[in-house]
Amino acid sequence: MSAKILRGEPIADLIKADAGRRAAEILKAGRPLRVAAVHNEKSGAVRVYMKQQRTACEAAGIPYDLHPIGEKSQAEVIELVARLAADPAVTGITIHQPMPAGFEEDRICSMVPASKDIEATQPASLGRVEMGQPGPRPVAAAAAVEI
């Protein structure tokens, strides 16, 4: 069997257009739609990823709030994630990794409700995508399955 080249760009264009259409419908209906990113700005790779993520959200018309970790302690980050998880105006949360040295990434990521998890940091989120079950779709995992 010969190798097959996967062309992701056409699929990505369709997904982006669909995301923009859906975001517009949600906002027009007066429902909340907002992504909150907990961001470790000390990681160069995370800074690049955050910029791409913000650009994609803005292109789709999705409000994007950046919450830099800065010099926050783990306890302060846990408090921030808990507040975002409880906020009904925040409909998606991403925890940019790696977190600072000494932070318990698994503990922090597990605080994100599966219903708001856009990066599949929750086992339930990734499992839902893999099994084809309905519900919120972590974007990276859903895109990989789509392609």
PDB file of C-alpha atoms in Angstrom:
ATOM      1  CA  MET A   1       0.000   0.000   0.000  1.00  0.00           C
ATOM      2  CA  SER A   2       1.384   3.409  -0.908  1.00  0.00           C
ATOM      3  CA  ALA A   3       1.498   6.356   1.461  1.00  0.00           C
ATOM      4  CA  LYS A   4      -1.305   8.883   1.315  1.00  0.00           C
ATOM      5  CA  ILE A   5      -0.563  12.551   1.792  1.00  0.00           C
ATOM      6  CA  LEU A   6      -2.986  14.135   4.229  1.00  0.00           C
ATOM      7  CA  ARG A   7      -3.871  17.662   3.229  1.00  0.00           C
ATOM      8  CA  GLY A   8      -4.949  19.431   6.388  1.00  0.00           C
ATOM      9  CA  GLU A   9      -5.357  22.942   5.000  1.00  0.00           C
ATOM     10  CA  PRO A  10      -8.672  22.350   3.164  1.00  0.00           C
ATOM     11  CA  ILE A  11     -10.102  20.682   6.248  1.00  0.00           C
ATOM     12  CA  ALA A  12      -8.781  23.488   8.461  1.00  0.00           C
ATOM     13  CA  ASP A  13     -10.426  26.091   6.225  1.00  0.00           C
ATOM     14  CA  LEU A  14     -13.783  24.319   6.516  1.00  0.00           C
ATOM     15  CA  ILE A  15     -13.437  24.005  10.291  1.00  0.00           C
ATOM     16  CA  LYS A  16     -12.522  27.696  10.638  1.00  0.00           C
ATOM     17  CA  ALA A  17     -15.463  28.802   8.520  1.00  0.00           C
ATOM     18  CA  ASP A  18     -17.804  26.575  10.514  1.00  0.00           C
ATOM     19  CA  ALA A  19     -16.391  27.920  13.801  1.00  0.00           C
ATOM     20  CA  GLY A  20     -16.999  31.502  12.691  1.00  0.00           C
ATOM     21  CA  ARG A  21     -20.561  30.699  11.631  1.00  0.00           C
ATOM     22  CA  ARG A  22     -21.327  28.912  14.894  1.00  0.00           C
ATOM     23  CA  ALA A  23     -19.754  31.666  17.017  1.00  0.00           C
ATOM     24  CA  ALA A  24     -21.858  34.288  15.238  1.00  0.00           C
ATOM     25  CA  GLU A  25     -25.020  32.256  15.847  1.00  0.00           C
ATOM     26  CA  ILE A  26     -24.233  31.823  19.544  1.00  0.00           C
ATOM     27  CA  LEU A  27     -23.468  35.495  20.081  1.00  0.00           C
ATOM     28  CA  LYS A  28     -26.491  36.606  18.045  1.00  0.00           C
ATOM     29  CA  ALA A  29     -28.711  34.440  20.251  1.00  0.00           C
ATOM     30  CA  GLY A  30     -27.313  36.268  23.295  1.00  0.00           C
ATOM     31  CA  ARG A  31     -25.603  33.197  24.711  1.00  0.00           C
ATOM     32  CA  PRO A  32     -22.173  33.496  26.332  1.00  0.00           C
ATOM     33  CA  LEU A  33     -19.063  32.635  24.365  1.00  0.00           C
ATOM     34  CA  ARG A  34     -15.607  33.400  25.743  1.00  0.00           C
ATOM     35  CA  VAL A  35     -12.255  31.615  25.904  1.00  0.00           C
ATOM     36  CA  ALA A  36      -9.996  32.140  28.914  1.00  0.00           C
ATOM     37  CA  ALA A  37      -6.328  31.218  28.571  1.00  0.00           C
ATOM     38  CA  VAL A  38      -4.175  30.690  31.656  1.00  0.00           C
ATOM     39  CA  HIS A  39      -0.816  31.606  30.213  1.00  0.00           C
ATOM     40  CA  ASN A  40       2.772  30.897  31.266  1.00  0.00           C
ATOM     41  CA  GLU A  41       4.407  33.795  29.447  1.00  0.00           C
ATOM     42  CA  LYS A  42       7.903  32.637  30.459  1.00  0.00           C
ATOM     43  CA  SER A  43       7.785  29.780  27.926  1.00  0.00           C
ATOM     44  CA  GLY A  44       8.693  30.820  24.375  1.00  0.00           C
ATOM     45  CA  ALA A  45       6.747  27.953  22.825  1.00  0.00           C
ATOM     46  CA  VAL A  46       3.687  28.891  24.867  1.00  0.00           C
ATOM     47  CA  ARG A  47       3.912  32.520  23.697  1.00  0.00           C
ATOM     48  CA  VAL A  48       3.876  31.400  20.049  1.00  0.00           C
ATOM     49  CA  TYR A  49       0.969  29.016  20.643  1.00  0.00           C
ATOM     50  CA  MET A  50      -0.994  31.679  22.529  1.00  0.00           C
ATOM     51  CA  LYS A  51      -0.636  34.143  19.660  1.00  0.00           C
ATOM     52  CA  GLN A  52      -1.896  31.543  17.179  1.00  0.00           C
ATOM     53  CA  GLN A  53      -4.770  30.611  19.459  1.00  0.00           C
ATOM     54  CA  ARG A  54      -5.753  34.253  20.019  1.00  0.00           C
ATOM     55  CA  THR A  55      -5.603  34.945  16.262  1.00  0.00           C
ATOM     56  CA  ALA A  56      -7.830  31.931  15.518  1.00  0.00           C
ATOM     57  CA  CYS A  57     -10.371  32.974  18.168  1.00  0.00           C
ATOM     58  CA  GLU A  58     -10.443  36.560  16.924  1.00  0.00           C
ATOM     59  CA  ALA A  59     -10.871  35.383  13.315  1.00  0.00           C
ATOM     60  CA  ALA A  60     -13.896  33.337  14.398  1.00  0.00           C
ATOM     61  CA  GLY A  61     -15.314  36.232  16.443  1.00  0.00           C
ATOM     62  CA  ILE A  62     -14.747  34.488  19.773  1.00  0.00           C
ATOM     63  CA  PRO A  63     -13.725  36.742  22.680  1.00  0.00           C
ATOM     64  CA  TYR A  64     -10.351  35.665  24.113  1.00  0.00           C
ATOM     65  CA  ASP A  65      -9.106  36.633  27.571  1.00  0.00           C
ATOM     66  CA  LEU A  66      -5.480  36.125  28.507  1.00  0.00           C
ATOM     67  CA  HIS A  67      -4.624  35.460  32.165  1.00  0.00           C
ATOM     68  CA  PRO A  68      -0.820  35.574  32.555  1.00  0.00           C
ATOM     69  CA  ILE A  69       0.643  33.574  35.418  1.00  0.00           C
ATOM     70  CA  GLY A  70       3.527  36.005  35.940  1.00  0.00           C
ATOM     71  CA  GLU A  71       4.871  35.531  39.427  1.00  0.00           C
ATOM     72  CA  LYS A  72       1.686  33.949  40.799  1.00  0.00           C
ATOM     73  CA  SER A  73       2.005  31.067  43.214  1.00  0.00           C
ATOM     74  CA  GLN A  74       0.415  27.714  42.474  1.00  0.00           C
ATOM     75  CA  ALA A  75      -2.306  28.529  45.028  1.00  0.00           C
ATOM     76  CA  GLU A  76      -3.113  31.763  43.164  1.00  0.00           C
ATOM     77  CA  VAL A  77      -3.285  29.914  39.832  1.00  0.00           C
ATOM     78  CA  ILE A  78      -5.578  27.291  41.390  1.00  0.00           C
ATOM     79  CA  GLU A  79      -7.814  30.102  42.659  1.00  0.00           C
ATOM     80  CA  LEU A  80      -7.837  31.694  39.176  1.00  0.00           C
ATOM     81  CA  VAL A  81      -8.752  28.413  37.452  1.00  0.00           C
ATOM     82  CA  ALA A  82     -11.503  27.773  40.013  1.00  0.00           C
ATOM     83  CA  ARG A  83     -12.931  31.257  39.375  1.00  0.00           C
ATOM     84  CA  LEU A  84     -12.854  30.768  35.583  1.00  0.00           C
ATOM     85  CA  ALA A  85     -14.431  27.313  35.915  1.00  0.00           C
ATOM     86  CA  ALA A  86     -17.318  28.782  37.933  1.00  0.00           C
ATOM     87  CA  ASP A  87     -17.849  31.820  35.671  1.00  0.00           C
ATOM     88  CA  PRO A  88     -20.854  31.249  33.371  1.00  0.00           C
ATOM     89  CA  ALA A  89     -19.535  33.877  30.935  1.00  0.00           C
ATOM     90  CA  VAL A  90     -16.418  31.756  30.322  1.00  0.00           C
ATOM     91  CA  THR A  91     -17.329  28.909  27.996  1.00  0.00           C
ATOM     92  CA  GLY A  92     -13.858  27.589  27.206  1.00  0.00           C
ATOM     93  CA  ILE A  93     -10.659  27.320  29.238  1.00  0.00           C
ATOM     94  CA  THR A  94      -7.146  26.456  28.148  1.00  0.00           C
ATOM     95  CA  ILE A  95      -4.208  25.925  30.460  1.00  0.00           C
ATOM     96  CA  HIS A  96      -1.034  26.644  28.508  1.00  0.00           C
ATOM     97  CA  GLN A  97       1.673  24.166  29.363  1.00  0.00           C
ATOM     98  CA  PRO A  98       4.318  23.801  30.533  1.00  0.00           C
ATOM     99  CA  MET A  99       3.455  25.468  33.796  1.00  0.00           C
ATOM    100  CA  PRO A 100       6.269  26.962  35.893  1.00  0.00           C
ATOM    101  CA  ALA A 101       8.625  24.518  37.608  1.00  0.00           C
ATOM    102  CA  GLY A 102       7.125  23.069  40.761  1.00  0.00           C
ATOM    103  CA  PHE A 103       3.509  23.524  39.682  1.00  0.00           C
ATOM    104  CA  GLU A 104       1.299  20.422  39.679  1.00  0.00           C
ATOM    105  CA  GLU A 105       0.084  20.558  36.066  1.00  0.00           C
ATOM    106  CA  ASP A 106      -2.211  17.536  36.415  1.00  0.00           C
ATOM    107  CA  ARG A 107      -3.908  19.047  39.449  1.00  0.00           C
ATOM    108  CA  ILE A 108      -4.427  22.412  37.770  1.00  0.00           C
ATOM    109  CA  CYS A 109      -5.616  20.927  34.461  1.00  0.00           C
ATOM    110  CA  SER A 110      -8.031  18.576  36.228  1.00  0.00           C
ATOM    111  CA  MET A 111      -9.828  21.622  37.638  1.00  0.00           C
ATOM    112  CA  VAL A 112     -11.088  22.570  34.179  1.00  0.00           C
ATOM    113  CA  PRO A 113     -14.635  21.232  33.786  1.00  0.00           C
ATOM    114  CA  ALA A 114     -14.961  18.879  30.818  1.00  0.00           C
ATOM    115  CA  SER A 115     -17.697  21.178  29.480  1.00  0.00           C
ATOM    116  CA  LYS A 116     -15.147  24.038  29.233  1.00  0.00           C
ATOM    117  CA  ASP A 117     -12.058  22.034  28.270  1.00  0.00           C
ATOM    118  CA  ILE A 118     -10.831  23.163  24.845  1.00  0.00           C
ATOM    119  CA  GLU A 119      -7.487  21.345  24.976  1.00  0.00           C
ATOM    120  CA  ALA A 120      -8.459  17.839  26.132  1.00  0.00           C
ATOM    121  CA  THR A 121      -6.681  18.192  29.460  1.00  0.00           C
ATOM    122  CA  GLN A 122      -9.473  16.130  31.027  1.00  0.00           C
ATOM    123  CA  PRO A 123      -9.524  12.395  30.255  1.00  0.00           C
ATOM    124  CA  ALA A 124     -13.307  12.644  29.872  1.00  0.00           C
ATOM    125  CA  SER A 125     -12.928  15.243  27.119  1.00  0.00           C
ATOM    126  CA  LEU A 126     -10.474  13.214  25.078  1.00  0.00           C
ATOM    127  CA  GLY A 127     -12.495  10.046  25.570  1.00  0.00           C
ATOM    128  CA  ARG A 128     -15.669  11.756  24.331  1.00  0.00           C
ATOM    129  CA  VAL A 129     -13.893  12.761  21.109  1.00  0.00           C
ATOM    130  CA  GLU A 130     -12.388   9.316  20.572  1.00  0.00           C
ATOM    131  CA  MET A 131     -15.708   7.555  21.174  1.00  0.00           C
ATOM    132  CA  GLY A 132     -17.686   9.976  19.000  1.00  0.00           C
ATOM    133  CA  GLN A 133     -19.933  10.990  21.881  1.00  0.00           C
ATOM    134  CA  PRO A 134     -21.801  14.306  21.796  1.00  0.00           C
ATOM    135  CA  GLY A 135     -20.655  17.280  23.813  1.00  0.00           C
ATOM    136  CA  PRO A 136     -18.007  19.985  23.698  1.00  0.00           C
ATOM    137  CA  ARG A 137     -15.082  19.060  21.495  1.00  0.00           C
ATOM    138  CA  PRO A 138     -11.519  19.920  22.530  1.00  0.00           C
ATOM    139  CA  VAL A 139     -10.305  21.548  19.349  1.00  0.00           C
ATOM    140  CA  ALA A 140      -6.895  19.941  18.935  1.00  0.00           C
ATOM    141  CA  ALA A 141      -8.176  16.431  19.629  1.00  0.00           C
ATOM    142  CA  ALA A 142     -11.250  16.876  17.424  1.00  0.00           C
ATOM    143  CA  ALA A 143      -9.109  18.222  14.571  1.00  0.00           C
ATOM    144  CA  ALA A 144      -6.742  15.254  14.778  1.00  0.00           C
ATOM    145  CA  VAL A 145      -9.659  12.823  14.625  1.00  0.00           C
ATOM    146  CA  GLU A 146     -11.205  14.788  11.712  1.00  0.00           C
ATOM    147  CA  ILE A 147      -7.992  14.707   9.678  1.00  0.00           C
TER     148      ILE A 147
END
